[in-house]
PDB file of C-alpha atoms in Angstrom:
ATOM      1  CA  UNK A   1       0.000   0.000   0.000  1.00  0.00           C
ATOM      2  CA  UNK A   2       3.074   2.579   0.610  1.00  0.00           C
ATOM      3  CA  UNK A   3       5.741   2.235  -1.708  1.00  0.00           C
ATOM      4  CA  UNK A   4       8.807   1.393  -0.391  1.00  0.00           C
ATOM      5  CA  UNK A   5       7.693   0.707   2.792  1.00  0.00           C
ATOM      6  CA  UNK A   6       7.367  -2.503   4.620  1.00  0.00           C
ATOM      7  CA  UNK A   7       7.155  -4.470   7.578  1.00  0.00           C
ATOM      8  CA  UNK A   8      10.044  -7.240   6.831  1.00  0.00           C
ATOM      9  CA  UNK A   9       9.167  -9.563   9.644  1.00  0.00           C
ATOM     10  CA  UNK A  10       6.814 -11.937   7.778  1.00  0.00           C
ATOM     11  CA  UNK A  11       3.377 -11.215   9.160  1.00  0.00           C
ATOM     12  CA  UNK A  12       1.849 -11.321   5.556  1.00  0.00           C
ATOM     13  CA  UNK A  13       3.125 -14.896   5.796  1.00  0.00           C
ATOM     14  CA  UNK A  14       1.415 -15.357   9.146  1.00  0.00           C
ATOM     15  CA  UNK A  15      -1.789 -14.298   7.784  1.00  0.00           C
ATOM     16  CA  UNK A  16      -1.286 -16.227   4.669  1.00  0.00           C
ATOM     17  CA  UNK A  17      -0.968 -19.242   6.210  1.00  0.00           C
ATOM     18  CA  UNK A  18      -3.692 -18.948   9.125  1.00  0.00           C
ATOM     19  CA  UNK A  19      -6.265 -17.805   6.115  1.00  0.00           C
ATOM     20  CA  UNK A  20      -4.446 -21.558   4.287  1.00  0.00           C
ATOM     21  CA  UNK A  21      -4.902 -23.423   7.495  1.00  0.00           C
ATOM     22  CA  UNK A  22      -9.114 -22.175   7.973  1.00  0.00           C
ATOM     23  CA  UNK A  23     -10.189 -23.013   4.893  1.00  0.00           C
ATOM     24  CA  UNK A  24      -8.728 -26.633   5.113  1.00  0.00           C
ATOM     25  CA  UNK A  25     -10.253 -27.319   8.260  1.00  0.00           C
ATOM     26  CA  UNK A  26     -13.481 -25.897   7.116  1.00  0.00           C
ATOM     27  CA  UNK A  27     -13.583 -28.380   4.493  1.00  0.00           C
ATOM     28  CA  UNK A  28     -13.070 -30.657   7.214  1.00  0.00           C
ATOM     29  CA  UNK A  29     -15.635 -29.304   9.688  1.00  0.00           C
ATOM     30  CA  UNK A  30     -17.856 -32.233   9.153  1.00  0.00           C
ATOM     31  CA  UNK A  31     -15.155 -34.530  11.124  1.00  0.00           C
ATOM     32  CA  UNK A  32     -13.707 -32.461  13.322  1.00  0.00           C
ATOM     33  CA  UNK A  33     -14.291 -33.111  16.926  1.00  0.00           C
ATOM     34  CA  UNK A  34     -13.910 -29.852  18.346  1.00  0.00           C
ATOM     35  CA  UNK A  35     -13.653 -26.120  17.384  1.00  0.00           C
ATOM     36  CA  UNK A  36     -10.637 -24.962  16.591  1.00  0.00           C
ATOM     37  CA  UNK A  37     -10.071 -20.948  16.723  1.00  0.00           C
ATOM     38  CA  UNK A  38      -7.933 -18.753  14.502  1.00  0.00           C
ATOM     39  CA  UNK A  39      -6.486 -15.538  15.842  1.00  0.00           C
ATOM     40  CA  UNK A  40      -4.911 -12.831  14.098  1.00  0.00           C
ATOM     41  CA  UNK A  41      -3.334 -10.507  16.058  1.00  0.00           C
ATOM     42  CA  UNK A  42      -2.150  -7.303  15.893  1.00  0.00           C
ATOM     43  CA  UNK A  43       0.642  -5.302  17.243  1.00  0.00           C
ATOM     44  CA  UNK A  44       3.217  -8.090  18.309  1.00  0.00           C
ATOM     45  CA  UNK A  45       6.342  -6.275  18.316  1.00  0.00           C
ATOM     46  CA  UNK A  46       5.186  -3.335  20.160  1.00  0.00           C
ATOM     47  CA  UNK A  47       4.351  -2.754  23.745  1.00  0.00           C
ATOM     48  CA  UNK A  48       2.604  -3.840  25.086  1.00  0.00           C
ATOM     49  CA  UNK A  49       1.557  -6.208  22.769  1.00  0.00           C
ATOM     50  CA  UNK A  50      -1.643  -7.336  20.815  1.00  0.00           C
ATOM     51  CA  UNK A  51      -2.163 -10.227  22.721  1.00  0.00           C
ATOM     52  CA  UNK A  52      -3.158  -9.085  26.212  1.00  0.00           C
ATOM     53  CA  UNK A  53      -5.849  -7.880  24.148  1.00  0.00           C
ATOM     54  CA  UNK A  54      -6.811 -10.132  22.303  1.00  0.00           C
ATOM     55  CA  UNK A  55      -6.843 -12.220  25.881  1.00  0.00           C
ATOM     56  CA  UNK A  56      -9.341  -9.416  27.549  1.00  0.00           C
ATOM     57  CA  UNK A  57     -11.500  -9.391  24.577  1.00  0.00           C
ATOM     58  CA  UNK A  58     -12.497 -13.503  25.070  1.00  0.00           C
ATOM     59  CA  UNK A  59      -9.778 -14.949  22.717  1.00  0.00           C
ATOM     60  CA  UNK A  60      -8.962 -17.951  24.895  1.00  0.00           C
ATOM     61  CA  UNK A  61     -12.421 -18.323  26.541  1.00  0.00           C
ATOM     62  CA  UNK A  62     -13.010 -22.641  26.250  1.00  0.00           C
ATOM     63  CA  UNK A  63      -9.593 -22.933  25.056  1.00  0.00           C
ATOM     64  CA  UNK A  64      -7.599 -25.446  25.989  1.00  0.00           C
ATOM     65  CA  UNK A  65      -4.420 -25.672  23.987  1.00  0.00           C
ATOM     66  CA  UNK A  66      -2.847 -23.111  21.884  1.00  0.00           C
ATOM     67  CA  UNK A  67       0.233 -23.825  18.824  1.00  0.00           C
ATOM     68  CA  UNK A  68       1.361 -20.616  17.086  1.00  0.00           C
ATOM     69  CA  UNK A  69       4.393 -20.281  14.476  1.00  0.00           C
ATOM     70  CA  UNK A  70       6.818 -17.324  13.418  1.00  0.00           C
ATOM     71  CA  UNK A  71       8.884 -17.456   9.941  1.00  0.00           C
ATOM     72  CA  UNK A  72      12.002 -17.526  10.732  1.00  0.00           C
ATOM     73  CA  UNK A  73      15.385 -16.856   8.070  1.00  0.00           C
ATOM     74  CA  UNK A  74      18.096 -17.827  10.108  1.00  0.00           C
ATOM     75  CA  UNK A  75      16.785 -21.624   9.307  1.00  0.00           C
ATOM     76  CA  UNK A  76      16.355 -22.617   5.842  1.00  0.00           C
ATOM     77  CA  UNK A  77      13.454 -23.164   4.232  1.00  0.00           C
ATOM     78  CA  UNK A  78      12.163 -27.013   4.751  1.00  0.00           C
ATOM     79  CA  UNK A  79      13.262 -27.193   8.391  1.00  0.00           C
ATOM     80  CA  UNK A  80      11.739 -26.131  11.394  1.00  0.00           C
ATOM     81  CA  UNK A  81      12.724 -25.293  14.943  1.00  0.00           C
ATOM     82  CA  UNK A  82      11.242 -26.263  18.314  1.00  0.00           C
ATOM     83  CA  UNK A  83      12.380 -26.201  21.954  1.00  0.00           C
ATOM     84  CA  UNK A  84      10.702 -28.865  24.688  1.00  0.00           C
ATOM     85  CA  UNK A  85      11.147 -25.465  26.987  1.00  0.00           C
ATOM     86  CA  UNK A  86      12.203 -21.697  27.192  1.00  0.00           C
ATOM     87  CA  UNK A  87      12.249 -20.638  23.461  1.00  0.00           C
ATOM     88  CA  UNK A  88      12.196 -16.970  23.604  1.00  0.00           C
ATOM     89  CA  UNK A  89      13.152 -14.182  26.085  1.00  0.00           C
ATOM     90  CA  UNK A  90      11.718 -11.600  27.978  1.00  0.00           C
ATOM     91  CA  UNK A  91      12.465  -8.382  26.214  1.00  0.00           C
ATOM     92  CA  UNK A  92      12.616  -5.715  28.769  1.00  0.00           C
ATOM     93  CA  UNK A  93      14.273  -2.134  28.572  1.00  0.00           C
ATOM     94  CA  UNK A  94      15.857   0.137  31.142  1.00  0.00           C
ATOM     95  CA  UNK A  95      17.091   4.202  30.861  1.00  0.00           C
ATOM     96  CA  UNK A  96      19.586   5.693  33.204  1.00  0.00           C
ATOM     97  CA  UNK A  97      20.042   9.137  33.768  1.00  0.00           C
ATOM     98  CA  UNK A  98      22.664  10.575  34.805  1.00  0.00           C
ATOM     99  CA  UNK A  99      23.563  14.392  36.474  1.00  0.00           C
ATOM    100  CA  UNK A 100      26.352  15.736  37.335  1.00  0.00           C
ATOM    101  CA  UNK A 101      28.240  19.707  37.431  1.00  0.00           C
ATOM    102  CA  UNK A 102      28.844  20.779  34.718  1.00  0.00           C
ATOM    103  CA  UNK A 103      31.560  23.162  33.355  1.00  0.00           C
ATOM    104  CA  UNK A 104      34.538  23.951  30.889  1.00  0.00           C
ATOM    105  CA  UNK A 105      36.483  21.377  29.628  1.00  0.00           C
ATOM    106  CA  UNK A 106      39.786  23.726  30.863  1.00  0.00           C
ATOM    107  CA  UNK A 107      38.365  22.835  34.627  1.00  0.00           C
ATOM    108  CA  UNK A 108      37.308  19.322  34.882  1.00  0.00           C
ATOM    109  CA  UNK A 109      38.101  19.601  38.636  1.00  0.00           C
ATOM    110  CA  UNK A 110      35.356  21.546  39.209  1.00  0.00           C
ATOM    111  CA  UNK A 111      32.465  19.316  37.660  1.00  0.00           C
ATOM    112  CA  UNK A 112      30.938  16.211  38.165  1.00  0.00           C
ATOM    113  CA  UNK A 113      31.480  14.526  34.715  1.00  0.00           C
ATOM    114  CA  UNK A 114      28.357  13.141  33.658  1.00  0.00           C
ATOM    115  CA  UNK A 115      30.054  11.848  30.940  1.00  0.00           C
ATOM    116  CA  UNK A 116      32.668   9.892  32.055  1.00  0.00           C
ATOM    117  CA  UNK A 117      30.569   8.186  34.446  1.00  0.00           C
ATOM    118  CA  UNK A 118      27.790   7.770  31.880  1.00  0.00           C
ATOM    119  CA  UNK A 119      30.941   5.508  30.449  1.00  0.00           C
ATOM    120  CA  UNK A 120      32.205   3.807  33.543  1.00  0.00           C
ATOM    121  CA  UNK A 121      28.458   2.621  34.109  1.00  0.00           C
ATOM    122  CA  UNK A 122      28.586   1.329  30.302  1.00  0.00           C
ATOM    123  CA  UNK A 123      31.457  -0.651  30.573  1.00  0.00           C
ATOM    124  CA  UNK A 124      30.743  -2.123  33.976  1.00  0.00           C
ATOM    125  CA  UNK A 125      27.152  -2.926  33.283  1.00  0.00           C
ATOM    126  CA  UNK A 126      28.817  -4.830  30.123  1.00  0.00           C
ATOM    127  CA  UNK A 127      30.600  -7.275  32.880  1.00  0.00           C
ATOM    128  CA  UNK A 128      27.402  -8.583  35.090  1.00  0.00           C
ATOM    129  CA  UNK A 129      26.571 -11.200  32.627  1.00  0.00           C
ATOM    130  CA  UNK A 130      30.261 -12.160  32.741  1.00  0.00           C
ATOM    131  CA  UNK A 131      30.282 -12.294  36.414  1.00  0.00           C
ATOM    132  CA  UNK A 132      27.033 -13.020  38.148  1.00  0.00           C
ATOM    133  CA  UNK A 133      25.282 -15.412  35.776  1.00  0.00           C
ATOM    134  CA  UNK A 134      25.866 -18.793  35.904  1.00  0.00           C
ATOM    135  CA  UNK A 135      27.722 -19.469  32.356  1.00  0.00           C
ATOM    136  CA  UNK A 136      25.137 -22.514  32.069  1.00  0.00           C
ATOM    137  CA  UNK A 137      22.290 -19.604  31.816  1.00  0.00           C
ATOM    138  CA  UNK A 138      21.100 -17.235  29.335  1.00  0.00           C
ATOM    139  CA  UNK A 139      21.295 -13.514  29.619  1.00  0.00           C
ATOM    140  CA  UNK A 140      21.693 -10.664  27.805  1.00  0.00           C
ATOM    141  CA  UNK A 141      22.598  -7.102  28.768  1.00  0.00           C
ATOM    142  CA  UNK A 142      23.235  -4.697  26.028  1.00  0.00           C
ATOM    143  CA  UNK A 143      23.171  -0.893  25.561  1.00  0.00           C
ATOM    144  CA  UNK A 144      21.704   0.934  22.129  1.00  0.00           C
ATOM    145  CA  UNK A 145      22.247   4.580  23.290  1.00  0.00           C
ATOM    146  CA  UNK A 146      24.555   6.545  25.248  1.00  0.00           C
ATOM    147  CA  UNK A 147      24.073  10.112  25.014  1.00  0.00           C
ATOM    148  CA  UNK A 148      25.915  13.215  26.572  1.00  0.00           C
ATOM    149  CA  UNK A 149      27.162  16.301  25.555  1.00  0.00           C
ATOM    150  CA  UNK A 150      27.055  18.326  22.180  1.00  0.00           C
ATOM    151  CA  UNK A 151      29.955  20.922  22.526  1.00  0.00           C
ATOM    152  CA  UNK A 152      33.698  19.646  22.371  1.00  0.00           C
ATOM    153  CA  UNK A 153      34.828  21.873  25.311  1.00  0.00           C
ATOM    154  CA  UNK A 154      31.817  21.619  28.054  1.00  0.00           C
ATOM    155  CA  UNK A 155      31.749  18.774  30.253  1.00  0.00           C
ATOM    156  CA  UNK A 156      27.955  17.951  30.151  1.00  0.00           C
ATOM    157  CA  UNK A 157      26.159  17.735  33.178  1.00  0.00           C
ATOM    158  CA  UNK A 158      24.129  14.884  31.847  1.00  0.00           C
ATOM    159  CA  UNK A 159      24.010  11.888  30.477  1.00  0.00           C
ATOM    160  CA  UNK A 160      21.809   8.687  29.177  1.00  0.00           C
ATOM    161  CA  UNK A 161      22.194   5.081  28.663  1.00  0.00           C
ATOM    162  CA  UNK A 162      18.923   3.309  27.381  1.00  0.00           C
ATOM    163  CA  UNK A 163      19.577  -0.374  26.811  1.00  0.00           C
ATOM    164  CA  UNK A 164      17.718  -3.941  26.864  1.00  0.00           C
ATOM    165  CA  UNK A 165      17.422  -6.839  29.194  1.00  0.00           C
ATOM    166  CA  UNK A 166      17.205 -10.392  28.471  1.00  0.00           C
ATOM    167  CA  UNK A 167      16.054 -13.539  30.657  1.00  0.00           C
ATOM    168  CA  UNK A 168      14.509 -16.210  30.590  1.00  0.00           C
ATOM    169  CA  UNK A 169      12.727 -16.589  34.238  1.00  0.00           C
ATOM    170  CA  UNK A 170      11.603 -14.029  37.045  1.00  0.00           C
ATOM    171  CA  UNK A 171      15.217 -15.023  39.182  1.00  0.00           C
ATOM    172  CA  UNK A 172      17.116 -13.856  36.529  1.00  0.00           C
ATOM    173  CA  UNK A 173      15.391 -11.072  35.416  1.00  0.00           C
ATOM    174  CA  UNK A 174      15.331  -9.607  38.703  1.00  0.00           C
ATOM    175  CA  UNK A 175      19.109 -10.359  39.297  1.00  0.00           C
ATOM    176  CA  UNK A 176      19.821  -8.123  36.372  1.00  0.00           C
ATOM    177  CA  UNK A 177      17.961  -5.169  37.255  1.00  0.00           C
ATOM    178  CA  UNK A 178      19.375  -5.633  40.880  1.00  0.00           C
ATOM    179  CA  UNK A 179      22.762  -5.241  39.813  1.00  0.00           C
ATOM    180  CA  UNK A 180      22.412  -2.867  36.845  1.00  0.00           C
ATOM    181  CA  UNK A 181      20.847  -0.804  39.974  1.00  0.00           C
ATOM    182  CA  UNK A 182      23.858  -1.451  42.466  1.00  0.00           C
ATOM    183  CA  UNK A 183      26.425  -0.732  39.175  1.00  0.00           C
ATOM    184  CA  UNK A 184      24.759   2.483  39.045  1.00  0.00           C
ATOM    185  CA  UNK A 185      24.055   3.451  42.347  1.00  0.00           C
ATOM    186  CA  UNK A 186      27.629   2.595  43.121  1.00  0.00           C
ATOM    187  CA  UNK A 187      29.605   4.363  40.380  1.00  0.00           C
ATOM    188  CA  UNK A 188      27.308   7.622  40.726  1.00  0.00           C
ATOM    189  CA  UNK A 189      28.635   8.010  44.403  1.00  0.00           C
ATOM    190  CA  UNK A 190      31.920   7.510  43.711  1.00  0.00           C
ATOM    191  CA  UNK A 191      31.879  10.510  41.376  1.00  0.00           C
ATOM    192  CA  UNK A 192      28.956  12.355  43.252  1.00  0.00           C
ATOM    193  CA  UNK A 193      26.522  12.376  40.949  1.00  0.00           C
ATOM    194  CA  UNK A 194      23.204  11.223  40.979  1.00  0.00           C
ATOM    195  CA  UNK A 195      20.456   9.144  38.792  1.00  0.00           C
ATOM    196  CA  UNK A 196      17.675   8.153  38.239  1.00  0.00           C
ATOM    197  CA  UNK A 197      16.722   4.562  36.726  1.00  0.00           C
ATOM    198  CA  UNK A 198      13.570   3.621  34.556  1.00  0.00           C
ATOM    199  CA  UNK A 199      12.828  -0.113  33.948  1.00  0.00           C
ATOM    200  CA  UNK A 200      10.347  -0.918  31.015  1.00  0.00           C
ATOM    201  CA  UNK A 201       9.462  -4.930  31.519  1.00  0.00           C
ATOM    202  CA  UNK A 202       8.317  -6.557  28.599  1.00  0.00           C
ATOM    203  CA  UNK A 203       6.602  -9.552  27.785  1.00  0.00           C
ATOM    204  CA  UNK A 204       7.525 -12.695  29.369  1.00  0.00           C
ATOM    205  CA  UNK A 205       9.595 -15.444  28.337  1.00  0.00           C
ATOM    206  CA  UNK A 206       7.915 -17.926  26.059  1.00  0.00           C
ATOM    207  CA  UNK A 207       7.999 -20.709  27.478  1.00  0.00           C
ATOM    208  CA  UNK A 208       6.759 -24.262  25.399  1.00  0.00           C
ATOM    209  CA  UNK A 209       4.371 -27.180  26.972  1.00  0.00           C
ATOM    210  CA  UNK A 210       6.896 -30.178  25.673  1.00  0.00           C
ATOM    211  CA  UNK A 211       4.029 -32.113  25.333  1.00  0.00           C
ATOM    212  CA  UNK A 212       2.724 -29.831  22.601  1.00  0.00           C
ATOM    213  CA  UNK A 213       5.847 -29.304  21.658  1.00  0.00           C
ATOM    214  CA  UNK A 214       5.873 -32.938  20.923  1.00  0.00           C
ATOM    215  CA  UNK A 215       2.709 -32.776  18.829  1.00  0.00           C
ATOM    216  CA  UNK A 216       4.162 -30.049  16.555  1.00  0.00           C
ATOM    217  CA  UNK A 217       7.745 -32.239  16.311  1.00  0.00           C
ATOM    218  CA  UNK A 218       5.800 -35.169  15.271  1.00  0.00           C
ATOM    219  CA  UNK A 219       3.410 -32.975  12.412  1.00  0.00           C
ATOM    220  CA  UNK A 220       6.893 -31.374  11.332  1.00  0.00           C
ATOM    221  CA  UNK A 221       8.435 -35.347  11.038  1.00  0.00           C
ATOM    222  CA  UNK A 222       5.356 -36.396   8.759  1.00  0.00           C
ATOM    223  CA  UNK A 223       5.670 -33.249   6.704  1.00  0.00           C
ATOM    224  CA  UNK A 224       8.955 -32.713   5.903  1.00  0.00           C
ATOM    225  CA  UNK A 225      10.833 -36.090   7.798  1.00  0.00           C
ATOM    226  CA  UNK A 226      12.449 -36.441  11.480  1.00  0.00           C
ATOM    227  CA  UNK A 227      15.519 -34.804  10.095  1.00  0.00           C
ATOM    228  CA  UNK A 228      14.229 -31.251   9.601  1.00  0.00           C
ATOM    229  CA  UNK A 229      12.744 -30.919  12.766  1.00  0.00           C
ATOM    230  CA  UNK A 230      15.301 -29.120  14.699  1.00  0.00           C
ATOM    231  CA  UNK A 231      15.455 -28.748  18.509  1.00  0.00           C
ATOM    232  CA  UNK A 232      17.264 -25.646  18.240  1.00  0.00           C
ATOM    233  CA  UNK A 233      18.736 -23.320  21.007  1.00  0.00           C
ATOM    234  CA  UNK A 234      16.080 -20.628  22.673  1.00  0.00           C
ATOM    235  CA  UNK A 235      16.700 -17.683  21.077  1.00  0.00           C
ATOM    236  CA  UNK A 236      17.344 -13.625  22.986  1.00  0.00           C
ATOM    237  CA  UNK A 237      14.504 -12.198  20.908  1.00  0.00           C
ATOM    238  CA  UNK A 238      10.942 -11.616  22.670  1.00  0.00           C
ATOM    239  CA  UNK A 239       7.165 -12.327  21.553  1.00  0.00           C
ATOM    240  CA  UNK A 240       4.220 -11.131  23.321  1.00  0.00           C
ATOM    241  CA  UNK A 241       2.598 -15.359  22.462  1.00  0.00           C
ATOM    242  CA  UNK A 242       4.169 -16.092  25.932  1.00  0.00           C
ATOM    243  CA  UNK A 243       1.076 -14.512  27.076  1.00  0.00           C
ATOM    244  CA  UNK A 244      -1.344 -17.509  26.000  1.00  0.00           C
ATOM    245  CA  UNK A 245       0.620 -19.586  26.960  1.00  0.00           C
ATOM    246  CA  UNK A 246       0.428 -18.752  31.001  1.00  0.00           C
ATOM    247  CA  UNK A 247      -3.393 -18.678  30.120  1.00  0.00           C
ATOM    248  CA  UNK A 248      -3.103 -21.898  28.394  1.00  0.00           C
ATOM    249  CA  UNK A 249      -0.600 -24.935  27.877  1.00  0.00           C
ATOM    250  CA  UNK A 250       1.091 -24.612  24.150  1.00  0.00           C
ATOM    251  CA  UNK A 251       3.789 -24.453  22.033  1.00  0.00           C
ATOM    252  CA  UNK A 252       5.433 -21.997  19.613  1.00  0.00           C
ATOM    253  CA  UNK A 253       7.785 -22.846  16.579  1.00  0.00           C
ATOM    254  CA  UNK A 254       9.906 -21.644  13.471  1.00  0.00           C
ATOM    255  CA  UNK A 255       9.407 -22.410   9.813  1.00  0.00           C
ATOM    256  CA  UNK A 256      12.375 -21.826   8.550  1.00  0.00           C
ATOM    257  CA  UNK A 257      12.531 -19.813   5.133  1.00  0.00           C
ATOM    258  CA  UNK A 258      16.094 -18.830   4.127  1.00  0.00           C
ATOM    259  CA  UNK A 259      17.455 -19.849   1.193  1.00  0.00           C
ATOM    260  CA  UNK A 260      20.971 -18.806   0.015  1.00  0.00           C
ATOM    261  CA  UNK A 261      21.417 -19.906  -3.152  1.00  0.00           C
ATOM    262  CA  UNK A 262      18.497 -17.969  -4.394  1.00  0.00           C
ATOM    263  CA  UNK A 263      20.105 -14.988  -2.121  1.00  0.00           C
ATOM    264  CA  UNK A 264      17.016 -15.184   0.445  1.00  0.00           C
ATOM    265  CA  UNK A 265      19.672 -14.430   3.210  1.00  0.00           C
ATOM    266  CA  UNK A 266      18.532 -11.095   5.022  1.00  0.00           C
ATOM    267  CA  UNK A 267      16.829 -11.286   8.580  1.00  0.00           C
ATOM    268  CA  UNK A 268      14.174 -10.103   9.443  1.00  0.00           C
ATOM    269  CA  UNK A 269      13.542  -6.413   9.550  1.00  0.00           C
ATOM    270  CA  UNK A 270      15.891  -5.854   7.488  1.00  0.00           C
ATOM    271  CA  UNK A 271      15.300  -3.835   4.121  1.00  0.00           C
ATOM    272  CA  UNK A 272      15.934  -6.861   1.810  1.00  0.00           C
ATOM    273  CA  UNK A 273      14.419  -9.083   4.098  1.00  0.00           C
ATOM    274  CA  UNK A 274      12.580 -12.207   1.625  1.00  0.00           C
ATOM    275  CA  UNK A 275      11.216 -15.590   2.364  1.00  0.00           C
ATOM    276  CA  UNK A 276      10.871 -18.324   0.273  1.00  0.00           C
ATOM    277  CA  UNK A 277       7.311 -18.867   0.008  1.00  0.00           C
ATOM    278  CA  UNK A 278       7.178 -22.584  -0.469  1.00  0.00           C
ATOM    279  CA  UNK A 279       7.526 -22.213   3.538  1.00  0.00           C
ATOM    280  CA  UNK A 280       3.852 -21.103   3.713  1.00  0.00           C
ATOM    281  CA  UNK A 281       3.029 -24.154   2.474  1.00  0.00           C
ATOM    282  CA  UNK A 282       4.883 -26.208   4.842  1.00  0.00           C
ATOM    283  CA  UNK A 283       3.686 -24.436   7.593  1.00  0.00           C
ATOM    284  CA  UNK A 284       0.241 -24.828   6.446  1.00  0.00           C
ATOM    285  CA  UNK A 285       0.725 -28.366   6.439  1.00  0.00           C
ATOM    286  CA  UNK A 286       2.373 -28.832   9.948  1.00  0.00           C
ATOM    287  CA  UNK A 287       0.061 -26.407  11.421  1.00  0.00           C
ATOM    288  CA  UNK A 288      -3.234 -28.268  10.087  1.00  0.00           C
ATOM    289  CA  UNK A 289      -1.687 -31.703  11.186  1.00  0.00           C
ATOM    290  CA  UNK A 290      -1.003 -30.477  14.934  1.00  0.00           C
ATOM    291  CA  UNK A 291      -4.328 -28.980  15.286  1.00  0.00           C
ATOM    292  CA  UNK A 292      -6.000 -32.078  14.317  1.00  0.00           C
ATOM    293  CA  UNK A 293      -3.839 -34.204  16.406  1.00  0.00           C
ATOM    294  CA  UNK A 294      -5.072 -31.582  19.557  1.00  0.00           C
ATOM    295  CA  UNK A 295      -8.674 -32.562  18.584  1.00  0.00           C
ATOM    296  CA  UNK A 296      -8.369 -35.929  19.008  1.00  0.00           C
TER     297      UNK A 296
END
């Protein structure tokens, strides 16, 4: 509808395949034991997510399983990718701010260099992952902006740091924000400044039923064979589906959809981004063969 604009995540696909997926089980209807219910959702990616609701509004009222899919380019096309557990993280975000005292850069002794503790923060918050997760864990601390300053001889009096947090239960996720607060807290009064910090939590971890799990491994098998059903590592990335699933027991998986040698190689969101489309198909197919499987 806008040239040259686009989503790049696959949602089309989504919607493709849910609208595929309908109107073979309505030409089943007549032996289906059971009602099965198609959501389309809007507003995944964005806080605080579509699917809270899509919950309040009666979506999983009588439901009693759920399976959802995401395309997925890192895998190629004719495989999928399942975990019997944690498959995606909790996406949250936090914002520090920083003052200090200002003043020319001829005179740092009399200021309180927002900047340079804006930077000690940075680089210390970089080592909590390092040194107070257990390396067996998965966690993710990173920072996207650090701002302070905008003349080359005034030490600012300010600064910001606004970066993401990733977990994968409520220990962990509170660990992090613990010690991202005693990092800050600590470094601020060694310099005498002060802060303030601002945590944004996301959705939750999503978090896979392995017996549905199970369900969608053994559709996958008789679709596309045993070997291109991939138990694949959980990945850092976040997806507001965790919330059916602590409504619900269910299970979440990737189609994959890369294909190199006809250059479908970009991820997603990015301006290139492509699927090969004989992935809608197989998704379809996997999709339709789980459900039924649930209704029996």
């Amino acid at each position: 509808q806008n040239p040259n604009v686009c989503h790049a995540c696959g949602h089309d696909g989504h919607a493709a395949m849910l609208i595929g997926i309908a109107k073979v089980l309505v030409e089943l209807q007549s032996e289906l034991i059971g009602t099965v219910r198609f959501l389309f959702q809007p507003s995944e990616e964005r806080f605080p997510g579509g699917a809270m609701a899509m919950i309040a509004d009666g979506a999983l009222i009588s439901v009693d399983s759920i399976i959802g899919t995401h395309l997925w380019q890192p895998l190629r096309v004719g495989t999928i990718g399942i975990t019997y557990g944690p498959m995606m993280a909790s996406p949250d975000e936090f914002t520090i701010k920083i003052k200090g005292k200002g003043g020319h850069a001829a005179m740092p002794h009399q200021t309180v260099d927002a900047l340079l503790v804006g930077a000690q923060i940075a680089v210390a918050l970089n080592t909590i992952v390092s040194r107070n997760v257990d390396p067996m864990e998965q966690a993710i601390i990173s920072l996207g902006v650090f701002k302070a300053g905008d003349t080359f001889n005034i030490i600012p009096d300010t600064a910001l740091l606004n970066g993401t947090v990733r977990s994968f239960n409520e220990k962990m996720r509170n660990t992090l924000f613990d010690r991202i607060e005693q990092v800050t807290k600590g470094l601020c009064q060694a310099a005498g400044a002060t802060y303030t910090l601002e945590k944004y939590l996301g959705f939750s971890p999503v978090i896979n039923n392995p017996d549905i799990t199970a369900i969608l491994a053994q559709a996958g098998a008789e679709t596309l064979g045993k070997e291109n059903v991939l138990t694949i590592h959980p990945v850092m990335g976040g997806e507001d589906y965790s919330h059916y699933l602590e409504k619900v027991p269910g299970a979440f998986m990737f189609v994959g959809v890369g294909n190199e040698e006809a250059g479908i190689i970009h991820p997603q969101h990015h301006p290139k981004y492509d699927i090969d489309e004989r992935a809608l198909a197989y998704g379809m197919e996997i999709m339709t063969r789980a459900a039924l499987s649930l209704l029996k």
